[in-house]
Coordinates of C-alpha atoms in Angstrom, one line a residue:
M5 CA 59.7 121.7 88.7
F6 CA 63.3 121.2 90.1
S7 CA 65.2 120.1 87.0
T8 CA 68.4 121.7 86.1
D9 CA 68.5 124.5 83.5
K10 CA 70.9 123.3 81.1
S11 CA 71.4 126.7 79.3
F12 CA 72.3 128.2 82.7
L13 CA 75.1 125.7 83.0
K14 CA 76.9 127.2 80.1
N15 CA 77.7 130.2 82.1
K16 CA 80.8 129.5 83.8
D17 CA 80.7 132.9 85.9
V18 CA 79.3 131.8 89.3
S19 CA 79.5 135.4 90.8
D20 CA 76.0 136.2 90.0
C21 CA 74.4 133.0 91.7
D22 CA 71.9 133.7 94.4
Y23 CA 72.9 131.1 96.9
K24 CA 76.3 129.2 97.6
I25 CA 76.0 125.4 98.4
S26 CA 78.8 122.9 99.4
L27 CA 78.8 119.3 99.3
A28 CA 80.7 117.6 102.2
G29 CA 81.0 113.9 103.3
N30 CA 83.4 111.0 103.8
P31 CA 85.1 109.4 100.8
N32 CA 83.2 106.8 98.7
V33 CA 79.7 108.0 99.8
G34 CA 78.7 109.0 96.0
K35 CA 79.3 112.8 96.8
S36 CA 80.8 113.4 93.1
T37 CA 77.9 111.6 91.6
I38 CA 75.2 113.8 93.4
F39 CA 77.5 116.9 92.2
N40 CA 77.3 115.6 88.6
E41 CA 73.5 115.0 88.8
L42 CA 72.8 118.4 90.4
T43 CA 75.0 120.6 87.9
G44 CA 74.7 118.4 84.7
L45 CA 78.7 118.4 84.5
R46 CA 80.1 115.2 83.6
Q47 CA 82.9 114.8 86.3
H48 CA 84.7 111.5 86.6
T49 CA 83.5 109.4 89.6
G50 CA 85.4 106.6 91.2
N51 CA 85.4 104.1 94.2
W52 CA 88.8 105.2 95.2
T53 CA 89.6 106.6 98.8
G54 CA 90.5 110.3 98.5
K55 CA 89.6 110.5 94.8
T56 CA 88.3 114.0 95.0
V57 CA 91.5 116.2 95.7
E58 CA 90.6 119.4 94.3
F59 CA 87.6 121.8 94.2
A60 CA 85.1 121.0 91.5
R61 CA 82.5 123.7 91.2
G62 CA 79.3 124.1 89.0
C63 CA 76.0 125.9 88.8
C64 CA 72.2 124.8 88.6
K65 CA 69.0 126.5 88.7
I66 CA 66.1 125.5 91.0
K67 CA 62.7 127.2 90.5
D68 CA 63.7 131.0 90.1
A69 CA 67.0 130.8 91.8
R70 CA 70.6 130.2 90.8
F71 CA 73.0 128.0 93.0
C72 CA 76.6 127.7 92.9
I73 CA 77.6 124.2 94.0
T74 CA 81.1 123.2 95.3
D75 CA 82.1 119.6 95.6
L76 CA 84.6 119.6 98.7
P77 CA 87.2 116.8 98.9
G78 CA 86.2 113.6 100.8
C79 CA 87.6 113.6 104.3
Y80 CA 87.0 112.0 107.8
S81 CA 87.5 115.0 110.2
L82 CA 87.9 118.8 110.0
L83 CA 91.1 119.0 111.9
S84 CA 93.9 119.9 109.3
F85 CA 95.8 116.4 109.2
S86 CA 95.7 116.4 105.4
V87 CA 95.1 118.8 102.4
E88 CA 91.7 117.5 101.9
E89 CA 90.7 118.4 105.5
A90 CA 92.4 121.7 105.4
V91 CA 90.5 122.7 102.2
T92 CA 87.2 121.2 103.5
R93 CA 87.6 123.0 106.9
E94 CA 88.4 126.3 105.4
C95 CA 85.6 126.3 102.9
L96 CA 82.9 125.4 105.6
I97 CA 84.2 128.0 108.1
Q98 CA 85.1 130.9 105.7
N99 CA 83.1 130.5 102.5
Q100 CA 79.9 131.7 104.1
N101 CA 77.7 128.8 102.6
D102 CA 73.9 129.4 102.6
C103 CA 73.6 125.5 102.8
V104 CA 75.8 122.7 103.3
V105 CA 74.7 119.2 101.9
I106 CA 76.2 116.6 104.1
V107 CA 76.4 113.4 102.1
V108 CA 76.5 110.0 104.1
D109 CA 76.4 106.3 103.2
C110 CA 73.2 104.8 104.7
G111 CA 75.0 101.4 105.0
V112 CA 77.5 102.9 107.4
I113 CA 75.7 105.7 108.8
E114 CA 76.7 105.2 112.4
R115 CA 80.3 106.0 111.2
N116 CA 79.4 108.8 109.0
L117 CA 77.3 110.7 111.7
S118 CA 80.5 111.7 113.4
F119 CA 81.6 113.7 110.4
A120 CA 78.1 115.2 110.1
L121 CA 78.0 116.3 113.6
Q122 CA 81.5 118.0 113.1
V123 CA 80.0 119.9 110.1
L124 CA 77.1 120.8 112.2
S125 CA 79.3 122.4 114.9
V126 CA 80.7 124.8 112.6
T127 CA 77.5 125.6 110.4
K128 CA 73.9 125.7 110.9
N129 CA 72.1 125.7 107.5
A130 CA 72.4 122.1 106.2
V131 CA 70.7 119.2 104.8
L132 CA 71.6 115.5 105.3
C133 CA 71.7 113.5 102.2
L134 CA 71.3 109.8 102.9
N135 CA 72.7 108.3 99.8
L136 CA 72.9 104.6 98.7
C137 CA 69.6 104.1 100.3
D138 CA 68.6 101.2 97.8
E139 CA 71.7 99.3 99.0
A140 CA 71.0 99.8 102.7
E141 CA 67.3 98.6 102.1
K142 CA 68.5 95.4 100.7
N143 CA 70.8 94.8 103.5
G144 CA 67.8 95.4 105.8
I145 CA 68.8 98.7 107.2
K146 CA 65.8 100.9 108.0
I147 CA 66.4 104.6 109.0
D148 CA 63.6 106.7 110.5
C149 CA 64.4 110.0 108.7
D150 CA 61.8 112.1 110.8
E151 CA 63.4 111.0 114.1
L152 CA 67.0 111.7 112.6
S153 CA 65.9 115.2 111.5
L154 CA 64.6 116.0 115.0
N155 CA 67.8 114.8 116.5
L156 CA 69.9 116.8 114.2
G157 CA 67.7 119.7 113.5
I158 CA 68.1 119.7 109.8
P159 CA 66.1 118.3 106.9
V160 CA 66.9 114.6 106.1
V161 CA 66.5 113.3 102.4
K162 CA 67.0 109.9 100.9
T163 CA 68.8 109.4 97.7
C164 CA 70.2 106.9 95.3
A165 CA 72.2 109.1 93.1
T166 CA 73.2 106.3 90.4
D167 CA 69.5 105.8 89.8
K168 CA 68.6 109.5 90.2
K169 CA 66.2 108.7 93.0
G170 CA 65.3 111.4 95.6
L171 CA 67.2 114.1 93.6
D172 CA 64.1 116.3 93.3
E173 CA 63.5 115.9 96.9
L174 CA 67.1 117.0 97.5
K175 CA 66.7 120.0 95.4
K176 CA 63.5 120.9 97.1
A177 CA 65.2 120.7 100.6
I178 CA 68.1 122.9 99.5
Y179 CA 65.8 125.4 98.0
N180 CA 63.7 125.6 101.1
V181 CA 66.7 126.0 103.5
C182 CA 68.5 128.8 101.3
S183 CA 65.3 130.5 100.9
G184 CA 64.2 130.4 104.5
K185 CA 61.1 128.3 104.2
T186 CA 62.8 125.7 106.2
K187 CA 64.6 126.7 109.6
C188 CA 67.5 124.7 110.8
F189 CA 68.0 124.6 114.5
R190 CA 70.9 123.5 116.6
V191 CA 70.2 120.8 119.2
E192 CA 72.0 122.2 122.0
R193 CA 72.0 119.2 124.2
N194 CA 74.0 117.4 121.5
F195 CA 76.7 120.0 121.1
E196 CA 76.9 121.5 124.6
G197 CA 80.6 121.9 125.4
V198 CA 82.0 120.8 121.9
D199 CA 84.3 123.2 120.2
I200 CA 85.6 121.3 117.1
L201 CA 88.1 123.9 116.1
S202 CA 89.9 123.7 119.5
E203 CA 93.0 121.5 118.7
K204 CA 93.7 121.4 122.4
N205 CA 90.6 119.3 123.3
Y206 CA 90.1 117.8 119.8
K207 CA 90.4 114.2 120.7
Q208 CA 88.0 114.7 123.6
N209 CA 85.6 116.5 121.4
I210 CA 85.7 113.7 118.6
E211 CA 85.1 111.1 121.3
K212 CA 82.2 112.9 122.5
L213 CA 80.7 113.5 119.0
S214 CA 81.2 109.9 118.3
Q215 CA 79.2 108.9 121.4
I216 CA 76.6 111.3 120.3
G217 CA 76.5 109.8 117.0
N218 CA 76.0 106.3 118.1
K219 CA 73.3 107.4 120.4
I220 CA 71.3 109.0 117.6
S221 CA 72.1 106.0 115.3
S222 CA 70.7 103.7 118.0
D223 CA 67.6 105.7 118.1
C224 CA 66.9 106.1 114.5
V225 CA 68.5 103.1 112.6
K226 CA 67.2 99.5 112.9
Y227 CA 69.1 96.6 111.3
E228 CA 66.7 93.8 110.4
K229 CA 69.5 91.5 108.9
S230 CA 72.1 91.6 111.5
E231 CA 73.7 88.4 109.8
L232 CA 75.1 90.6 106.8
N233 CA 77.3 92.6 109.2
A234 CA 78.3 89.3 110.9
C235 CA 79.2 87.9 107.6
T236 CA 81.2 91.0 106.7
R237 CA 82.9 90.8 109.9
K238 CA 83.9 87.0 109.5
L239 CA 85.3 87.6 106.0
D240 CA 87.4 90.5 107.2
K241 CA 88.8 88.2 110.2
I242 CA 89.9 85.8 107.2
L243 CA 90.8 88.4 104.7
T244 CA 92.9 90.8 106.9
S245 CA 94.3 88.2 109.2
K246 CA 98.0 88.4 109.8
T247 CA 98.1 84.5 109.2
T248 CA 95.7 84.1 106.3
G249 CA 95.5 87.5 104.8
I250 CA 98.7 87.7 102.7
P251 CA 98.4 83.9 101.6
I252 CA 94.8 84.7 100.3
M253 CA 96.1 87.8 98.5
L254 CA 98.9 85.8 96.7
A255 CA 96.4 83.0 95.9
M256 CA 94.1 85.5 94.3
L257 CA 96.9 87.0 92.3
G258 CA 98.0 83.5 91.3
I259 CA 94.5 82.7 90.0
L260 CA 94.2 85.9 88.0
F261 CA 97.6 85.4 86.4
W262 CA 96.7 81.8 85.6
I263 CA 93.5 82.7 83.9
T264 CA 95.4 85.4 82.0
V265 CA 97.9 83.0 80.8
V266 CA 95.8 80.2 79.7
G267 CA 93.1 82.5 78.4
A268 CA 95.4 84.8 76.3
N269 CA 97.1 81.9 74.3
Y270 CA 94.1 81.1 72.0
P271 CA 93.2 84.7 71.1
S272 CA 96.9 85.5 70.6
E273 CA 97.3 82.8 68.2
W274 CA 94.0 83.8 66.3
L275 CA 95.4 87.3 66.0
S276 CA 98.6 86.3 64.8
N277 CA 97.2 84.1 62.0
L278 CA 94.9 86.8 61.0
F279 CA 97.7 89.4 60.8
G280 CA 99.8 86.9 58.9
F281 CA 96.9 86.5 56.3
I282 CA 96.6 90.3 56.0
K283 CA 100.4 90.6 55.7
E284 CA 100.4 88.1 52.7
K285 CA 97.7 90.2 51.1
L286 CA 99.5 93.5 51.7
Y287 CA 102.6 92.1 49.8
I288 CA 100.3 91.3 46.9
L289 CA 98.8 94.8 47.0
F290 CA 102.2 96.5 47.0
D291 CA 103.5 94.3 44.3
F292 CA 100.4 95.2 42.1
L293 CA 101.0 98.9 42.7
H294 CA 104.7 98.4 41.9
A295 CA 105.9 100.0 45.1
P296 CA 109.5 100.4 45.7
D297 CA 111.3 97.8 47.8
V298 CA 112.2 100.5 50.2
V299 CA 108.5 101.5 50.8
T300 CA 107.5 97.8 51.1
G301 CA 110.2 96.9 53.5
L302 CA 109.4 100.2 55.6
L303 CA 105.7 99.9 55.9
I304 CA 105.1 96.1 55.8
D305 CA 108.4 94.5 57.4
G306 CA 108.8 97.5 59.6
V307 CA 105.7 99.2 60.6
Y308 CA 103.1 96.5 60.0
T309 CA 105.0 93.7 61.5
T310 CA 105.8 95.5 64.8
L311 CA 102.1 96.8 65.2
S312 CA 100.7 93.3 64.6
W313 CA 103.3 91.9 67.2
V314 CA 102.3 94.4 69.7
V315 CA 98.5 93.8 69.3
S316 CA 98.5 90.1 69.1
V317 CA 100.8 89.8 72.1
M318 CA 99.5 92.6 74.2
L319 CA 95.6 92.8 73.6
P320 CA 94.6 89.2 74.9
P321 CA 96.5 89.4 78.2
M322 CA 95.1 93.1 78.9
A323 CA 91.7 92.2 77.9
I324 CA 91.5 89.4 80.4
F325 CA 93.7 90.7 83.3
F326 CA 92.3 94.3 83.5
P327 CA 88.6 93.3 83.7
L328 CA 89.4 90.5 86.2
F329 CA 91.2 93.2 88.3
S330 CA 88.6 95.6 88.0
L331 CA 86.0 93.0 89.3
V332 CA 88.2 92.6 92.3
E333 CA 88.4 96.2 92.8
D334 CA 84.7 96.8 92.7
L335 CA 84.1 93.7 95.1
G336 CA 86.0 95.9 97.8
Y337 CA 89.0 93.7 98.2
L338 CA 91.8 96.3 97.3
P339 CA 91.5 98.4 100.5
R340 CA 91.9 94.9 102.6
I341 CA 95.1 94.5 100.6
A342 CA 96.2 98.0 101.7
F343 CA 95.3 97.0 105.2
N344 CA 97.5 93.8 105.0
L345 CA 100.5 95.4 103.7
D346 CA 100.3 98.7 105.8
R347 CA 102.4 97.2 108.7
Y348 CA 105.2 96.4 106.2
F349 CA 105.1 99.8 104.6
S350 CA 105.1 101.5 108.0
K351 CA 108.2 99.7 109.0
C352 CA 109.9 101.0 106.1
G353 CA 109.0 104.5 106.6
A354 CA 106.3 104.5 103.9
H355 CA 102.6 104.9 103.7
G356 CA 100.1 102.2 103.9
K357 CA 98.2 103.7 100.9
Q358 CA 101.3 103.2 98.8
S359 CA 100.0 99.6 98.3
L360 CA 96.9 100.9 96.6
A361 CA 99.0 103.2 94.1
M362 CA 101.2 99.9 93.6
A363 CA 98.0 98.0 92.7
M364 CA 97.2 100.6 90.2
G365 CA 100.8 100.2 88.9
L366 CA 100.1 96.7 87.9
G367 CA 98.1 98.1 85.1
C368 CA 100.0 101.3 84.2
N369 CA 102.8 103.0 86.1
A370 CA 101.6 106.4 84.9
C371 CA 98.2 105.7 86.5
G372 CA 100.0 104.4 89.7
V373 CA 101.9 107.7 90.1
T374 CA 98.8 109.7 89.6
G375 CA 97.1 107.7 92.2
C376 CA 99.8 108.6 94.9
R377 CA 97.7 111.6 95.2
I378 CA 95.7 109.7 97.9
I379 CA 98.8 110.0 100.2
E380 CA 98.5 113.1 102.4
S381 CA 102.1 113.3 103.4
P382 CA 104.4 115.1 101.0
K383 CA 107.4 112.9 101.9
E384 CA 105.6 109.6 101.7
R385 CA 103.9 110.6 98.5
L386 CA 107.0 111.2 96.9
I387 CA 108.5 107.7 98.2
A388 CA 105.6 106.2 96.7
I389 CA 105.9 108.0 93.3
L390 CA 109.8 107.3 93.1
T391 CA 109.2 103.7 93.9
N392 CA 105.9 102.8 91.8
N393 CA 107.8 101.8 88.7
F394 CA 109.1 98.6 90.5
M395 CA 105.8 97.1 89.9
P396 CA 105.6 95.7 86.3
C397 CA 102.9 97.2 84.2
N398 CA 100.8 95.7 81.6
G399 CA 103.3 96.8 78.9
R400 CA 106.0 94.6 80.7
F401 CA 103.9 91.3 81.5
P402 CA 103.6 90.0 78.0
T403 CA 107.3 90.1 77.8
I404 CA 107.7 88.4 81.2
I405 CA 105.2 85.9 80.5
A406 CA 106.7 85.0 76.9
L407 CA 110.2 84.6 78.6
L408 CA 108.7 82.4 81.6
L409 CA 106.8 80.2 79.0
M410 CA 109.9 79.8 76.8
F411 CA 112.6 79.2 79.4
F412 CA 110.9 77.9 82.5
A413 CA 107.8 76.0 81.5
G414 CA 108.3 75.1 77.9
T415 CA 106.6 76.6 74.9
A416 CA 103.6 74.2 75.1
F417 CA 100.5 75.6 76.7
T418 CA 99.5 72.8 79.2
L419 CA 97.9 72.9 82.6
S420 CA 101.2 72.1 84.5
S421 CA 103.0 74.9 82.4
S422 CA 100.4 77.4 83.1
L423 CA 100.5 76.9 86.7
E424 CA 104.3 77.3 86.8
V425 CA 104.1 80.4 85.0
A426 CA 101.4 81.7 87.4
A427 CA 103.7 80.6 90.4
L428 CA 106.6 82.2 88.9
L429 CA 104.7 85.5 88.2
I430 CA 103.5 85.5 91.9
G431 CA 107.2 85.2 92.8
I432 CA 108.2 88.0 90.7
I433 CA 105.4 90.2 92.1
V434 CA 106.7 89.2 95.7
F435 CA 110.2 90.3 94.6
C436 CA 108.9 93.5 93.2
V437 CA 107.2 94.2 96.5
F438 CA 110.4 93.4 98.3
I439 CA 112.5 95.8 96.1
T440 CA 109.8 98.4 96.8
L441 CA 110.0 98.1 100.5
V442 CA 113.9 98.1 100.4
I443 CA 114.0 101.2 98.3
S444 CA 111.4 102.9 100.4
K445 CA 113.4 102.3 103.6
V446 CA 116.6 103.6 102.0
L447 CA 114.8 106.8 100.9
S448 CA 113.2 107.2 104.2
V449 CA 116.4 107.2 106.2
T450 CA 118.6 109.2 103.6
I451 CA 117.2 112.0 101.3
L452 CA 113.5 111.7 102.4
K453 CA 114.1 111.9 106.2
G454 CA 111.0 113.1 108.2
E455 CA 108.3 112.1 110.5
Q456 CA 106.0 109.3 109.6
S457 CA 102.4 110.0 109.4
G458 CA 99.2 107.9 110.2
F459 CA 96.1 107.5 108.1
V460 CA 92.7 106.4 108.0
L461 CA 91.7 103.5 105.8
E462 CA 88.1 102.9 105.4
L463 CA 87.1 99.2 104.6
P464 CA 84.0 99.6 102.5
P465 CA 81.3 96.8 102.4
Y466 CA 81.5 94.1 100.1
R467 CA 79.6 94.8 97.0
K468 CA 78.3 92.6 94.1
P469 CA 80.2 94.0 91.1
Q470 CA 78.4 95.2 88.2
I471 CA 80.1 92.5 85.8
L472 CA 78.9 93.9 82.3
K473 CA 79.4 97.5 83.1
T474 CA 82.9 96.8 84.7
I475 CA 84.0 94.9 81.8
V476 CA 83.0 97.4 79.4
R477 CA 84.5 100.2 81.5
S478 CA 87.9 98.3 81.9
L479 CA 88.1 97.6 78.1
L480 CA 87.4 101.1 77.1
D481 CA 89.2 103.0 79.8
R482 CA 92.2 100.8 80.4
T483 CA 92.7 98.2 77.7
L484 CA 92.1 100.2 74.6
F485 CA 93.6 103.2 76.0
V486 CA 97.0 101.5 76.8
L487 CA 96.8 99.4 73.6
G488 CA 96.4 102.8 71.6
R489 CA 99.4 104.2 73.2
A490 CA 101.4 101.2 72.6
V491 CA 100.4 101.2 68.9
A492 CA 101.1 105.0 68.4
V493 CA 104.7 104.5 69.8
A494 CA 105.3 101.0 68.1
A495 CA 104.5 102.3 64.5
P496 CA 107.4 104.8 64.3
A497 CA 109.6 102.7 66.5
G498 CA 109.2 100.0 63.9
A499 CA 110.1 102.2 61.0
I500 CA 113.1 103.6 62.9
I501 CA 114.6 100.2 63.8
W502 CA 114.0 99.1 60.3
I503 CA 115.8 102.1 58.7
L504 CA 118.6 101.5 61.4
A505 CA 118.8 97.8 60.3
N506 CA 118.8 98.6 56.6
V507 CA 121.1 101.6 56.5
H508 CA 124.7 100.3 56.0
I509 CA 128.0 102.0 56.3
S510 CA 130.9 100.0 55.0
D511 CA 128.5 97.0 54.8
V512 CA 127.6 97.2 58.4
S513 CA 124.2 98.5 59.7
L514 CA 123.7 101.4 61.9
L515 CA 121.9 99.1 64.4
K516 CA 124.8 96.7 64.3
Y517 CA 127.2 99.7 65.2
C518 CA 125.0 100.5 68.1
T519 CA 124.5 97.1 69.5
D520 CA 128.3 96.3 69.2
F521 CA 129.0 99.5 71.2
L522 CA 126.7 98.4 73.9
D523 CA 127.7 94.7 74.0
P524 CA 130.4 95.0 76.6
F525 CA 128.2 96.6 79.0
G526 CA 125.5 94.0 78.3
R527 CA 127.7 91.0 78.9
F528 CA 128.7 92.6 82.1
I529 CA 125.3 92.4 83.4
G530 CA 124.4 89.0 82.0
V531 CA 122.7 90.0 78.7
D532 CA 124.0 91.5 75.3
G533 CA 124.1 94.7 73.3
V534 CA 120.9 93.9 71.3
I535 CA 118.9 93.6 74.5
I536 CA 120.4 96.9 76.0
M537 CA 119.5 98.7 72.8
A538 CA 116.0 97.3 72.8
F539 CA 115.4 98.8 76.3
I540 CA 116.8 102.0 75.2
L541 CA 114.7 102.4 72.1
G542 CA 111.8 100.8 74.0
F543 CA 111.8 104.3 76.3
P544 CA 108.8 105.4 74.7
A545 CA 106.7 102.1 75.4
N546 CA 107.9 99.1 77.2
E547 CA 105.6 96.9 74.8
T548 CA 108.1 97.4 72.1
V549 CA 111.2 95.6 73.6
I550 CA 110.5 92.2 72.4
P551 CA 109.9 93.5 68.7
I552 CA 113.0 95.5 68.8
I553 CA 115.1 92.5 69.9
I554 CA 113.7 90.3 66.9
M555 CA 114.4 93.1 64.5
S556 CA 117.8 93.6 65.8
Y557 CA 118.6 89.8 65.5
M558 CA 117.6 89.9 61.9
A559 CA 121.1 90.1 60.1
S560 CA 119.5 90.6 56.7
G561 CA 117.5 93.6 57.8
T562 CA 114.2 92.1 56.9
L563 CA 111.7 91.9 59.7
V564 CA 110.2 88.4 60.2
D565 CA 106.8 87.9 62.0
Y566 CA 107.4 85.2 64.7
S567 CA 103.7 84.0 65.1
S568 CA 104.5 81.4 68.0
Y569 CA 106.7 81.2 71.0
D570 CA 108.4 78.0 69.5
Q571 CA 109.8 80.2 66.7
L572 CA 110.7 82.9 68.8
F573 CA 112.6 80.5 71.3
Q574 CA 114.5 79.2 68.2
L575 CA 115.5 82.8 67.4
L576 CA 116.6 83.7 70.8
S577 CA 118.6 80.3 71.5
M578 CA 120.3 80.7 68.1
N579 CA 121.7 84.1 69.3
G580 CA 123.0 82.8 72.6
W581 CA 120.2 83.0 75.1
T582 CA 120.1 80.7 78.1
I583 CA 118.0 80.5 81.4
T584 CA 120.5 83.0 82.9
T585 CA 119.9 85.5 80.0
A586 CA 116.3 85.1 80.3
V587 CA 116.5 85.8 84.2
C588 CA 118.8 88.9 83.5
T589 CA 116.3 90.2 80.8
I590 CA 113.3 89.6 83.3
I591 CA 115.1 91.7 85.9
L592 CA 116.0 94.3 83.4
C593 CA 112.3 94.4 82.4
I594 CA 111.1 94.8 86.0
L595 CA 113.7 97.4 87.3
H596 CA 114.7 99.4 84.4
Y597 CA 113.8 103.2 84.1
P598 CA 110.3 104.3 83.7
C599 CA 108.7 104.8 80.2
S600 CA 108.5 108.1 78.7
T601 CA 104.6 108.4 79.7
T602 CA 105.5 107.7 83.2
C603 CA 108.4 110.1 83.5
L604 CA 106.2 112.9 82.1
T605 CA 103.6 111.9 84.8
I606 CA 106.4 112.2 87.4
K607 CA 107.4 115.6 86.1
K608 CA 103.5 116.8 86.5
E609 CA 102.9 115.4 89.7
T610 CA 106.1 116.6 91.5
G611 CA 106.6 119.7 89.4
S612 CA 110.3 118.8 89.3
L613 CA 112.7 117.5 86.7
N614 CA 115.2 116.5 89.3
K615 CA 112.7 114.1 91.0
T616 CA 112.2 112.5 87.7
E617 CA 116.0 112.2 87.2
V618 CA 116.2 110.7 90.7
E619 CA 113.5 108.0 89.7
A620 CA 115.3 107.0 86.5
G621 CA 118.9 107.0 88.3
D622 CA 117.4 104.8 91.2
E623 CA 116.0 102.3 88.8
I624 CA 119.3 102.2 86.7
T625 CA 121.4 101.6 90.0
V626 CA 119.2 98.7 91.4
D627 CA 119.1 97.5 87.8
V628 CA 122.9 97.2 87.1
Y629 CA 123.3 95.4 90.6
A630 CA 120.3 93.0 90.3
A631 CA 121.1 92.1 86.8
D632 CA 124.6 91.1 87.5
A633 CA 125.1 87.4 86.5
K634 CA 126.5 86.5 90.0
N635 CA 123.4 88.0 91.6
V636 CA 121.1 86.1 89.1
N637 CA 122.5 82.8 90.2
A638 CA 121.5 83.8 93.8
L639 CA 118.0 84.7 92.6
G640 CA 117.8 81.6 90.7
A641 CA 118.4 79.5 93.6
L642 CA 115.6 81.6 95.3
F643 CA 113.1 80.4 92.7
G644 CA 114.4 76.9 92.6
L645 CA 116.8 77.2 89.5
S646 CA 119.7 75.7 91.2
G647 CA 122.5 74.4 88.9
D648 CA 122.3 77.0 86.2
K649 CA 125.6 78.9 86.2
Y650 CA 126.4 82.0 84.2
T651 CA 127.1 81.3 80.7
P652 CA 128.6 84.0 78.5
F653 CA 127.2 84.7 75.0
L654 CA 128.8 82.6 72.0

């Protein structure tokens, strides 16, 4: 009786709707999921603080009435500290809603009631939606809906949006409130003397509403398993402690990297052998078809070899790291990381939420730049955007891991070597965070001066991750998406590099001319012209840097597929690579300008080409300084690489 009319959803004009409905609530309460279920729209939902930034609007039909439903941004209060709060406040006050659905999390209803009371202070007709009721029941939280309804003066409905439980009851309550069958009334004793719109007495009013919320919660909510909250508090005392919080975070990252390094070796070798077998068959096929040597070299030695390298080297680490990182995210640990790092970012004039965007940057810098939307302050959001590329993305991890294995841990995958690589990766991440903090401080006191803002960070309860669902989602949304982008760029890049290596002028290839021209500058910063050219041509995707280096070192212009790190190490050593060269290349890999996708994302997020150029210029300036051979010796000492002096290329 209360199902959504799908044919009505095709009508995008909402002006002829009978009633206007708004969904309001704190972040992470399932508001967007309820919106999707009510309207039938497939809007993306996520467990990220401040995920909904803009309006989302849809229509549904209940009985004989048409409803326009607006999903308001998640926020914690109605005072306009942020864009989300300003949008929500304006809509609730000026939009003349026929009903406001206040969505709260049953598990933390005491905290959510403060915002619910703020909404009820500016509107009368409302329905309180107690979402995530199944999780609350498992945790022994019992809510007396009738008593809560009497205290608030509005209907109260329990739902579990992910399982579609209670949605029919919610639709019925909305219809009855809008049609006048259910009368909402204001409990005057609760709101006497409270004017939430008065900025003068805002703090006092919020405190008073919080006290009222605590009183209502104590009357209507019973906790049968108090040990659950006690367990959460005990965990937070350890995970967010000034003493143990950072070491545990580093240990967790170390375990993730160690599993990635050890686990990626075997599938990478299998894929390499598979692609080698296919390559032999392709040679036979092209020979049978009497294909010209140019076509064979371009398609097999150029395009196919590059693609096989990118897939065999990139896919295994991503397929392991991304699901593991997603499980940690679903567990509720990422907000604790933001809490631990907040004081360091505050001292540098940055925002604590920048750490969350940095964590996203470990997967993809373009995603990290987009994630900076959760930062309310325009100044601090811009600082986060301009420094996000200092975190190595998944496209740079395979290059870093390969160089660490070859030059610092040996090429054999043993327990000790994998532990060394994991420890070195942790050191690199710490170095990246340090660089991010330093540049953030420089920006905050120079071109981006301004008053520093505060923020509210919600520490969600620890949840048991949905392992299978998380792995599938991570593989589809992250791993395959990024791999597809890398493949799309690597194919033409392989063809271009092969052409440059095989087109000769006076018996010298075009690629040789380019690398020789860049060689003096490369030697100045501890590398060579081939490496510099590889990073320039790798602008579309960082994943192609190593394949470009391999192709550039092939004097004959024929691409060779190196199926093991032993062969790659021999190739690099023959061309003058030392430990110093590897360190310089790793620093270049970490600190060089963003890839094309990230630059385009910066342009879209900031609406300014100048800010995108500032980001690239920032990276290049730090890059040249940090990669200087003299500085590399100091960095080497920091990581225990004493005694290795700068050695010029032969």
